[in-house]
PDB file of C-alpha atoms in Angstrom:
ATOM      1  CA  UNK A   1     -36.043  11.876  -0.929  1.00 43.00           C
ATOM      2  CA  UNK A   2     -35.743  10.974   2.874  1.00 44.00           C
ATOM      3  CA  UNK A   3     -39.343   9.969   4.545  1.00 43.00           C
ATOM      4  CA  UNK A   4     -40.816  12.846   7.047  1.00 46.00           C
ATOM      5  CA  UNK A   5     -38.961  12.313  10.373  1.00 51.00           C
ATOM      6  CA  UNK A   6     -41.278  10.729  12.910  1.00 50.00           C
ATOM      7  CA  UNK A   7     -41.703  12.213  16.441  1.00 55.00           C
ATOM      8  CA  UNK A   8     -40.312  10.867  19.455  1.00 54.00           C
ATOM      9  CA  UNK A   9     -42.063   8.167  20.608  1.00 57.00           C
ATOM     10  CA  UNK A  10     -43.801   7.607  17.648  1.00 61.00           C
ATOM     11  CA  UNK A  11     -43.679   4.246  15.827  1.00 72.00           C
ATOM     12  CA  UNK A  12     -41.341   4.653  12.470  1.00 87.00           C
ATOM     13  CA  UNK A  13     -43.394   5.201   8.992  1.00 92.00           C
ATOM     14  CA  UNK A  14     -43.886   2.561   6.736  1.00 94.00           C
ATOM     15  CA  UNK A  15     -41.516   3.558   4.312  1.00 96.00           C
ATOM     16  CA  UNK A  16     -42.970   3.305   0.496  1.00 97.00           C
ATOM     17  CA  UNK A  17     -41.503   3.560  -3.110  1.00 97.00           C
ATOM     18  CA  UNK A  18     -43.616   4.420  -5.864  1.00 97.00           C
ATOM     19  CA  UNK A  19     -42.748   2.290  -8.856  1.00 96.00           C
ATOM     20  CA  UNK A  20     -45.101   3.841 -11.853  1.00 94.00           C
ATOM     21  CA  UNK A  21     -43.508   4.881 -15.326  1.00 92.00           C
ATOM     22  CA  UNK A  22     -46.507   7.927 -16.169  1.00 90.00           C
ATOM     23  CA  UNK A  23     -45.572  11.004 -14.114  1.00 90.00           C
ATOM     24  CA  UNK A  24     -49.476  12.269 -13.719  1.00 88.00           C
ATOM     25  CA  UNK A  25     -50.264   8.822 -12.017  1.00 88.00           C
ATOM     26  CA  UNK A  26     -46.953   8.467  -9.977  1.00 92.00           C
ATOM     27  CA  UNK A  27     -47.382  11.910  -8.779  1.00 92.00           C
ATOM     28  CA  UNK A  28     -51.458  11.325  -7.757  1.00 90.00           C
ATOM     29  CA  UNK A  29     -49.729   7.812  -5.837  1.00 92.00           C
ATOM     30  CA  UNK A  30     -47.037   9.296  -4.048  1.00 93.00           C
ATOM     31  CA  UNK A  31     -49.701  12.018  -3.268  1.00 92.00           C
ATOM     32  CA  UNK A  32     -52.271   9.334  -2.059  1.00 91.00           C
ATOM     33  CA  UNK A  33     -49.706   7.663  -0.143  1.00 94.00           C
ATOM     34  CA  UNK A  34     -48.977  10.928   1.802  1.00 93.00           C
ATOM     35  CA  UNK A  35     -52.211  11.208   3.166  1.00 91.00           C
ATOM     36  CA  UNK A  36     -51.988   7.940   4.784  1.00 91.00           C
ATOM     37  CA  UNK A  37     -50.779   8.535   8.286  1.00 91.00           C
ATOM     38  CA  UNK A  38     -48.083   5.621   9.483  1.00 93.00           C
ATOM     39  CA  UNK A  39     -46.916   5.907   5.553  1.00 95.00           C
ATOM     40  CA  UNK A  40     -43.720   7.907   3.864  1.00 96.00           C
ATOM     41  CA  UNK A  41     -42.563   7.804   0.339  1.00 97.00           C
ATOM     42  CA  UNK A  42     -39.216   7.350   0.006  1.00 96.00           C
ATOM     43  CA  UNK A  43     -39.375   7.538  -3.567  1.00 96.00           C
ATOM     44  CA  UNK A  44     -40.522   7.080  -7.262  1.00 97.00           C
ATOM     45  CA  UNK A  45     -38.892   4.981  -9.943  1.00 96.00           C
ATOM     46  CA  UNK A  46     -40.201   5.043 -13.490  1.00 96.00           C
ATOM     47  CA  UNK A  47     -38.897   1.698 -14.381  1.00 96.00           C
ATOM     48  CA  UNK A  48     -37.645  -1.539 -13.007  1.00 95.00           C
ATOM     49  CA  UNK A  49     -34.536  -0.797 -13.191  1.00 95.00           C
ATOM     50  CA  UNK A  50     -34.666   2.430 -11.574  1.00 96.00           C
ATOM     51  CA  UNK A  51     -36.614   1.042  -8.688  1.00 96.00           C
ATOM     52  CA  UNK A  52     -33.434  -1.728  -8.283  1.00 96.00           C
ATOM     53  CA  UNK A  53     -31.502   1.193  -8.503  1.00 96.00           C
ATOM     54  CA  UNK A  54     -33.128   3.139  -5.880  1.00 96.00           C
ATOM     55  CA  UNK A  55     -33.303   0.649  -3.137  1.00 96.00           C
ATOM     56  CA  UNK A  56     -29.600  -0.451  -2.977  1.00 93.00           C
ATOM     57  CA  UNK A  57     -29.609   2.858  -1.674  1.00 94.00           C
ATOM     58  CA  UNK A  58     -32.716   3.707   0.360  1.00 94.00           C
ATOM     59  CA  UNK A  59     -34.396   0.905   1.948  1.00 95.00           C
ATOM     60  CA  UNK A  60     -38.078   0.403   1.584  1.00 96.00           C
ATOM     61  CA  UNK A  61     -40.428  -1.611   3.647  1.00 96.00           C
ATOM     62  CA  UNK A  62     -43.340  -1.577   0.634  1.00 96.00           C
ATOM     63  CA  UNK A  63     -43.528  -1.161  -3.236  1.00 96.00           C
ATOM     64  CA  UNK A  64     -46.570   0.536  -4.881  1.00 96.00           C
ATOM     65  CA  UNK A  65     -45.452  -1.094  -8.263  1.00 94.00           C
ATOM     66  CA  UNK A  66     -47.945  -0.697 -11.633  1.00 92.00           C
ATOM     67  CA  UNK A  67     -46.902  -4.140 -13.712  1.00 90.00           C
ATOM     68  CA  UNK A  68     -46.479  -2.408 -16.755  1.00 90.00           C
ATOM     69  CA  UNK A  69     -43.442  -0.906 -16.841  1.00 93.00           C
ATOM     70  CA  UNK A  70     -41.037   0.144 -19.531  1.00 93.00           C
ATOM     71  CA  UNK A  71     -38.471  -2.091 -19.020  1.00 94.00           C
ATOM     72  CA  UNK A  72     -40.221  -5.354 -18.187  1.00 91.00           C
ATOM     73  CA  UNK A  73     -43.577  -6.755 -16.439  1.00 91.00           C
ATOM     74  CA  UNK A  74     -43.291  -5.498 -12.361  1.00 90.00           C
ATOM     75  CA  UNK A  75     -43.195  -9.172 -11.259  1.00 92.00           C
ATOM     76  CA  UNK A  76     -39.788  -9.452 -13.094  1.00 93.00           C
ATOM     77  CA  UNK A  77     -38.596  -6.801 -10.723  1.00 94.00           C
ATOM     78  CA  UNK A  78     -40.090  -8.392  -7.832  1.00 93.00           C
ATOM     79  CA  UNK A  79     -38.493 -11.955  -8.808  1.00 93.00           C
ATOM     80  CA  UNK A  80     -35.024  -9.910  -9.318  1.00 94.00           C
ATOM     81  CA  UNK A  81     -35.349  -8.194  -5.409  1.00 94.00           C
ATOM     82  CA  UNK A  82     -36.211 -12.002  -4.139  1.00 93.00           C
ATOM     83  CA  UNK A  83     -33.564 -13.161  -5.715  1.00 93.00           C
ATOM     84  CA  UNK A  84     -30.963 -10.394  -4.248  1.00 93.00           C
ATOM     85  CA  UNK A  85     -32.102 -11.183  -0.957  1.00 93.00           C
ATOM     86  CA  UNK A  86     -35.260  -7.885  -0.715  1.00 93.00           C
ATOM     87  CA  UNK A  87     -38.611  -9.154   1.138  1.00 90.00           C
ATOM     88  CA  UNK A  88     -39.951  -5.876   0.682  1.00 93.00           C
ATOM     89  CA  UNK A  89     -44.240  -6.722   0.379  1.00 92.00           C
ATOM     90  CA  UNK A  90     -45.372  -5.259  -2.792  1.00 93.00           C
ATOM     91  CA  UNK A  91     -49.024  -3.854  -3.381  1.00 93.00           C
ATOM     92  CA  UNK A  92     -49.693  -4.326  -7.579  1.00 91.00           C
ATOM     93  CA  UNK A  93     -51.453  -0.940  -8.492  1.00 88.00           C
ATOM     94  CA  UNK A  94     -52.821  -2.291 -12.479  1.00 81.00           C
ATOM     95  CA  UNK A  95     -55.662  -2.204 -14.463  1.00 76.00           C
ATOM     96  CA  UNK A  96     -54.498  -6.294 -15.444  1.00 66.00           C
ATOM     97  CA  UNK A  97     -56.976  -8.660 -14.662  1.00 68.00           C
ATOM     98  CA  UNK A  98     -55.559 -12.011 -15.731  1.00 67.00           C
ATOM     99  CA  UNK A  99     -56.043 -14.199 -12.362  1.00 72.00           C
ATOM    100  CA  UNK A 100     -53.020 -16.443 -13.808  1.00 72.00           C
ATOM    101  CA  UNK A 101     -50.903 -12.809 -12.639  1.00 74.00           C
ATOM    102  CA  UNK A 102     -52.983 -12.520  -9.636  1.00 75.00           C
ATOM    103  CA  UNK A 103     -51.791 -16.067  -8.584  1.00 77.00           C
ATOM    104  CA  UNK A 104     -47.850 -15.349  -9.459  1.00 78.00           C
ATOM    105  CA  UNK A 105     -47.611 -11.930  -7.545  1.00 78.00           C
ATOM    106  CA  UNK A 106     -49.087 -13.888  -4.280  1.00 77.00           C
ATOM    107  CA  UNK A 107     -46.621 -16.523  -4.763  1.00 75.00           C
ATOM    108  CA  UNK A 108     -44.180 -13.479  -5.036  1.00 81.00           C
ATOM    109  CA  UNK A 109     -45.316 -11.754  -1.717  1.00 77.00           C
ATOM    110  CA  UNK A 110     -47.999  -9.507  -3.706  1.00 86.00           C
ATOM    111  CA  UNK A 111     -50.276  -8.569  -0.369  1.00 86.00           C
ATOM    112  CA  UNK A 112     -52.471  -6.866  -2.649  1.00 86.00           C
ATOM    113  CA  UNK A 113     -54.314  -6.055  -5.582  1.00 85.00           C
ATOM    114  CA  UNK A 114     -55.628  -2.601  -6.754  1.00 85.00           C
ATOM    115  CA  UNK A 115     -57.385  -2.112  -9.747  1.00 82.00           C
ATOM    116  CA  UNK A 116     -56.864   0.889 -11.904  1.00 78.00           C
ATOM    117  CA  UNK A 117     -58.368   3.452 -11.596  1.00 74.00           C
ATOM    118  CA  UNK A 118     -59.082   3.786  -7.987  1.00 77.00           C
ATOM    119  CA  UNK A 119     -59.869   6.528  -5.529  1.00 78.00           C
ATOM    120  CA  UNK A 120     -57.791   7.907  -2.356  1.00 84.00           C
ATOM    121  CA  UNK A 121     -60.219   6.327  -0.242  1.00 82.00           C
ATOM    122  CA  UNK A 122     -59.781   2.818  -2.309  1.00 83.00           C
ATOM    123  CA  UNK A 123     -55.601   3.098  -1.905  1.00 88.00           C
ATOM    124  CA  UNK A 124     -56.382   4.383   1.756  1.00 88.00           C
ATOM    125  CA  UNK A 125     -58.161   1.076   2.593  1.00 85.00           C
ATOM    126  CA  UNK A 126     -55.689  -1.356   1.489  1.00 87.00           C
ATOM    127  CA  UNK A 127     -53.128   0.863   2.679  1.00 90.00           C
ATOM    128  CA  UNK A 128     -54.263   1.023   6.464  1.00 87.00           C
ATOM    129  CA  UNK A 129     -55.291  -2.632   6.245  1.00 86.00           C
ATOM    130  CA  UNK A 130     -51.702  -3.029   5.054  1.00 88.00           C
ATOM    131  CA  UNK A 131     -50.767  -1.591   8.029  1.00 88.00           C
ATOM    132  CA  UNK A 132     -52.582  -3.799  10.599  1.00 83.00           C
ATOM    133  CA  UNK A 133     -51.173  -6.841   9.147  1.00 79.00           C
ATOM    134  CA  UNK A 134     -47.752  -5.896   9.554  1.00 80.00           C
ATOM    135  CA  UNK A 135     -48.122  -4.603  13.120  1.00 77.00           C
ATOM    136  CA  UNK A 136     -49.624  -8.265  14.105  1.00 66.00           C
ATOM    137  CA  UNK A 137     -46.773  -9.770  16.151  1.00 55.00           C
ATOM    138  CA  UNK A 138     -46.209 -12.687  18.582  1.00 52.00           C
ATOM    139  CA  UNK A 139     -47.360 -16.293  18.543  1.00 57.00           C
ATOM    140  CA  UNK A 140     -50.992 -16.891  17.798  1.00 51.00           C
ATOM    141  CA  UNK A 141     -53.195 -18.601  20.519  1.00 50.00           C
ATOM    142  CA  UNK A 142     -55.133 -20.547  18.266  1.00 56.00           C
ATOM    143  CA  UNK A 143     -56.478 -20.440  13.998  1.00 60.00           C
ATOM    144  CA  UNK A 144     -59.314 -17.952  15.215  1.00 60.00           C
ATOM    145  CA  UNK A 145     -56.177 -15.584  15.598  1.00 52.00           C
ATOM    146  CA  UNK A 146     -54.482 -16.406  12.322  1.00 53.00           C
ATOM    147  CA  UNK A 147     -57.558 -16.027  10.236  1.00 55.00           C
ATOM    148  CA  UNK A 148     -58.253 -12.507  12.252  1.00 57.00           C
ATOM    149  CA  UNK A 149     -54.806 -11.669  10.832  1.00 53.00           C
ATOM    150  CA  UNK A 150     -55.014 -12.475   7.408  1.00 53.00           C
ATOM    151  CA  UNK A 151     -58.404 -11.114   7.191  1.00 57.00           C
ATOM    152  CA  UNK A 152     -57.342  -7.519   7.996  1.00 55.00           C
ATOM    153  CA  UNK A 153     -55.084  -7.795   4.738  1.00 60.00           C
ATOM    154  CA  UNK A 154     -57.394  -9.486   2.662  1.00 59.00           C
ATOM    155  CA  UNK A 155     -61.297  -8.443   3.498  1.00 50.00           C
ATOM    156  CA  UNK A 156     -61.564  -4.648   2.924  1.00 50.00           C
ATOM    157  CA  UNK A 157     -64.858  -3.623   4.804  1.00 51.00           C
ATOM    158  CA  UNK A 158     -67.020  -1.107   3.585  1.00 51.00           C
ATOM    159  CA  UNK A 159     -66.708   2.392   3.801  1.00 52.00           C
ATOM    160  CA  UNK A 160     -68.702   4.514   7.098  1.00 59.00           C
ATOM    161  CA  UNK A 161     -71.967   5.483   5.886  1.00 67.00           C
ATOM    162  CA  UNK A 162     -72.542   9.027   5.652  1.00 75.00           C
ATOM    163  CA  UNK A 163     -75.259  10.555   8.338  1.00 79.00           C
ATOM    164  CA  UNK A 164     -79.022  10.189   6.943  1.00 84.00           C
ATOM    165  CA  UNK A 165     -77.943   6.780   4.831  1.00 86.00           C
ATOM    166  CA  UNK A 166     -78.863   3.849   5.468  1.00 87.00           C
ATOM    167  CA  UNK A 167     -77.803   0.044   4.484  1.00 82.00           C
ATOM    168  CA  UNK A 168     -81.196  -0.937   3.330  1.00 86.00           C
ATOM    169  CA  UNK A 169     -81.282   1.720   0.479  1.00 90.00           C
ATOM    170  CA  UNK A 170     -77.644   1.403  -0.300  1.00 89.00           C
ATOM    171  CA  UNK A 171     -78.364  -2.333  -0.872  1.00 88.00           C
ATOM    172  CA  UNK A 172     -81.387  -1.227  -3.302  1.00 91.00           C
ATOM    173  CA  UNK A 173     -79.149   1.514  -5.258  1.00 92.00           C
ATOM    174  CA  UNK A 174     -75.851  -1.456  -5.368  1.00 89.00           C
ATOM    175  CA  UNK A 175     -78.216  -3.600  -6.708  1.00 90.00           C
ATOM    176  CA  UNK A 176     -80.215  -1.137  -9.496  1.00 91.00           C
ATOM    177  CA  UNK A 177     -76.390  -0.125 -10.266  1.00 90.00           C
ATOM    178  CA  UNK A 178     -75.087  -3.243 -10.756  1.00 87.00           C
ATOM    179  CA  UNK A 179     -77.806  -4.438 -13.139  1.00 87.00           C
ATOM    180  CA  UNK A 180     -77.761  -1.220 -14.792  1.00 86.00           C
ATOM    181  CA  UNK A 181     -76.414  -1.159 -18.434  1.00 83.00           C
ATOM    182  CA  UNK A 182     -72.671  -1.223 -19.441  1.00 82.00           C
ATOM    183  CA  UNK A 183     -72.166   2.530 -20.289  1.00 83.00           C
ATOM    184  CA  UNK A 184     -73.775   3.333 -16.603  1.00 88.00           C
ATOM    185  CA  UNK A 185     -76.541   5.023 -14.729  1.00 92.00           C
ATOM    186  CA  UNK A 186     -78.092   8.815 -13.765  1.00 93.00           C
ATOM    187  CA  UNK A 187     -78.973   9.110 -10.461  1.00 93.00           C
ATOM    188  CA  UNK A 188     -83.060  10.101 -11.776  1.00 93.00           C
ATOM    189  CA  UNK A 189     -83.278   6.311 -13.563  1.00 94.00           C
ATOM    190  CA  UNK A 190     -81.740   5.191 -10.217  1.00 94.00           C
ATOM    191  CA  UNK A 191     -84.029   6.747  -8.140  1.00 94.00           C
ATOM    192  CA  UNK A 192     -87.473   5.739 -10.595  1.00 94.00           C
ATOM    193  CA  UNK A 193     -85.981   2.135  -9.950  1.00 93.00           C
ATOM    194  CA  UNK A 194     -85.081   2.665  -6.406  1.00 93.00           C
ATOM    195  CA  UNK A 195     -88.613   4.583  -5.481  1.00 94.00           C
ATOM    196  CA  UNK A 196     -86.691   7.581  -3.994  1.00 94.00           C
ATOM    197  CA  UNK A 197     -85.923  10.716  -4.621  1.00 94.00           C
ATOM    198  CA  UNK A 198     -83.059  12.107  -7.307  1.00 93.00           C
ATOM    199  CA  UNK A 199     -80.892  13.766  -4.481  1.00 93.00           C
ATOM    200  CA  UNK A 200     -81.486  10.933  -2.700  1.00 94.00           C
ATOM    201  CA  UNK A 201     -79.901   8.371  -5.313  1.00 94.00           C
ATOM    202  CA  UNK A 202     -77.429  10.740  -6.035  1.00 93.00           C
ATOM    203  CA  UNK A 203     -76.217  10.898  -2.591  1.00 92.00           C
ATOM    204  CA  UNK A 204     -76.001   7.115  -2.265  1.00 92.00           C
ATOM    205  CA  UNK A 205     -74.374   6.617  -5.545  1.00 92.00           C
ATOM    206  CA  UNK A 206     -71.566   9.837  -4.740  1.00 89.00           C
ATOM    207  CA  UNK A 207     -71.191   7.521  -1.643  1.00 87.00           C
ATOM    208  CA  UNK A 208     -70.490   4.374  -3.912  1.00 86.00           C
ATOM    209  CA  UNK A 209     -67.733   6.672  -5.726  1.00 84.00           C
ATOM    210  CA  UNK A 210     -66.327   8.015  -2.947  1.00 80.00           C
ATOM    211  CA  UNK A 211     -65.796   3.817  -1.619  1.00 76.00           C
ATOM    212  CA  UNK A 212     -64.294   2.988  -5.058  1.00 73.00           C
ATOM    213  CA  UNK A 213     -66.899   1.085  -5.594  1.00 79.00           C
ATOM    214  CA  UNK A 214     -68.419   2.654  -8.356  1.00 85.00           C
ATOM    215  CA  UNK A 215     -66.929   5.322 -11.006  1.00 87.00           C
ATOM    216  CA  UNK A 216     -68.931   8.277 -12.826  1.00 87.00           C
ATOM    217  CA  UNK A 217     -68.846   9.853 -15.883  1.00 85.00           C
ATOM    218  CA  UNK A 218     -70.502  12.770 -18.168  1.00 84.00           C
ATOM    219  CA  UNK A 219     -72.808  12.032 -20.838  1.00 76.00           C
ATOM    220  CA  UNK A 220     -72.897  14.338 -23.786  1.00 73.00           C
ATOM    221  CA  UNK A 221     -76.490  13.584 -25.108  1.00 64.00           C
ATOM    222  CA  UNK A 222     -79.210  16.167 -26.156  1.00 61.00           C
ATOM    223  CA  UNK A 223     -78.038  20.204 -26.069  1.00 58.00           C
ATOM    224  CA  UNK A 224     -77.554  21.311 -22.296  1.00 59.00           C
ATOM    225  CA  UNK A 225     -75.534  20.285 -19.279  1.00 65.00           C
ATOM    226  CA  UNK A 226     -74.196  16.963 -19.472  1.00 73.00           C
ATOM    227  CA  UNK A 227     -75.850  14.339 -17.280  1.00 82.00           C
ATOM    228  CA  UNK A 228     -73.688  11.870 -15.060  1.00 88.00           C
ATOM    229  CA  UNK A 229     -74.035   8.874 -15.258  1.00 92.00           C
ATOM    230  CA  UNK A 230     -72.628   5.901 -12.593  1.00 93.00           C
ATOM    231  CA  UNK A 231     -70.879   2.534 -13.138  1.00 89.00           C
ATOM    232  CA  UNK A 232     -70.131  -0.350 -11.058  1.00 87.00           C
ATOM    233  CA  UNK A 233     -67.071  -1.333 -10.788  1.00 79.00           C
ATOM    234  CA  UNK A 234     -66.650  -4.817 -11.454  1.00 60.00           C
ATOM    235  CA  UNK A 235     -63.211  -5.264  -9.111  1.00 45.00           C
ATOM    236  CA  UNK A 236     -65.216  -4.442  -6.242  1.00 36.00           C
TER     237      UNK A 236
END
């Protein structure tokens, strides 16, 4: 599929394929990706070998590429596109967390890492970071310059805190949620650690979801509604 034509005057998309063999997960990336101004999908592969396939024909600037594929691990692919001559960057979307992997796909022009599963707002980040990068052009006046450059690609900063929060408390409800037990959190034992309110906790931990920083989940317990309970995510 051909990227969305840009306007005139407007700098050209960063054009993306999607390399991801499930359909439900390709579909949520190419979706993600879409919201991303600056960013087009040119197209999904299911394999390795469809990707290959797919970019003799349509050039792509970036790879969203899961490393488990069908036909092979997604670092194979990238070695194969080095090897014909492709420099496209690659971001590794995986829920691998061997650091021996980590330290190949850099070596392989892997910008970055991202963690299944992850939020828009998670992709979004890296994305737009991504993007900053690879507009930095010219000769550098000195290593204060360099390490500005690199550090938009590789130190994702925080998301905006919503109106009424504030970084004090959010500290406090990282911390309680971070030493909380393995299977996760409610917002109530939050807040009785905290010393504020439910809604209160429960807004600053919805904020810690909605950063990708933490994931929730329902717990069936006693007869009634299901109570939610919040995790930290480790990646982060």
């Amino acid at each position: 599929m051909s990227p969305p034509q840009a306007k005139p005057g407007d700098p050209a998309p960063i054009r993306v394929l999607v390399v991801e063999d499930d359909p439900v997960a390709a579909d949520a990336h190419r979706m993600y990706v879409e919201r991303v101004p600056g960013f087009a999908v040119v197209g999904t592969a299911r394999s390795g070998g469809d990707a290959q396939r797919l970019l003799e024909r349509t050039p792509a600037d970036l790879l969203l590429l899961d490393l488990y594929l069908p036909d092979g691990h997604g670092l194979q692919l990238v070695r194969a596109l080095r090897a014909a001559g492709n420099g496209a960057d690659v971001i590794a979307v995986t829920s691998a967390r061997d650091l021996a992997v980590v330290r190949d796909g850099v070596s392989l022009g892997v910008v970055q890492y991202v963690l299944k599963p992850f939020t828009f707002s998670t992709l979004r980040d890296r994305l737009l970071r991504y993007a900053e990068f690879r507009a930095t052009a010219g000769e550098a006046s000195g290593q204060d310059e360099v390490d500005r450059a690199l550090a938009a690609l590789r130190s994702p900063q925080p998301a905006a805190m919503p109106k009424g929060l504030t970084q004090a408390t959010l500290h406090a409800v990282t911390e309680a949620l971070r030493g909380a037990a393995e299977e996760g959190v409610s917002a109530a034992a939050t807040a009785e650690t905290v010393g504020i309110s439910r809604i209160t906790a429960r807004r600053y931990l919805e904020h810690l979801v909605e950063a990708g920083r933490a994931a929730r989940a329902p717990h069936y317990g006693q007869i009634g509604r299901p109570e939610l309970l919040y995790r930290w995510l480790s990646e982060h």
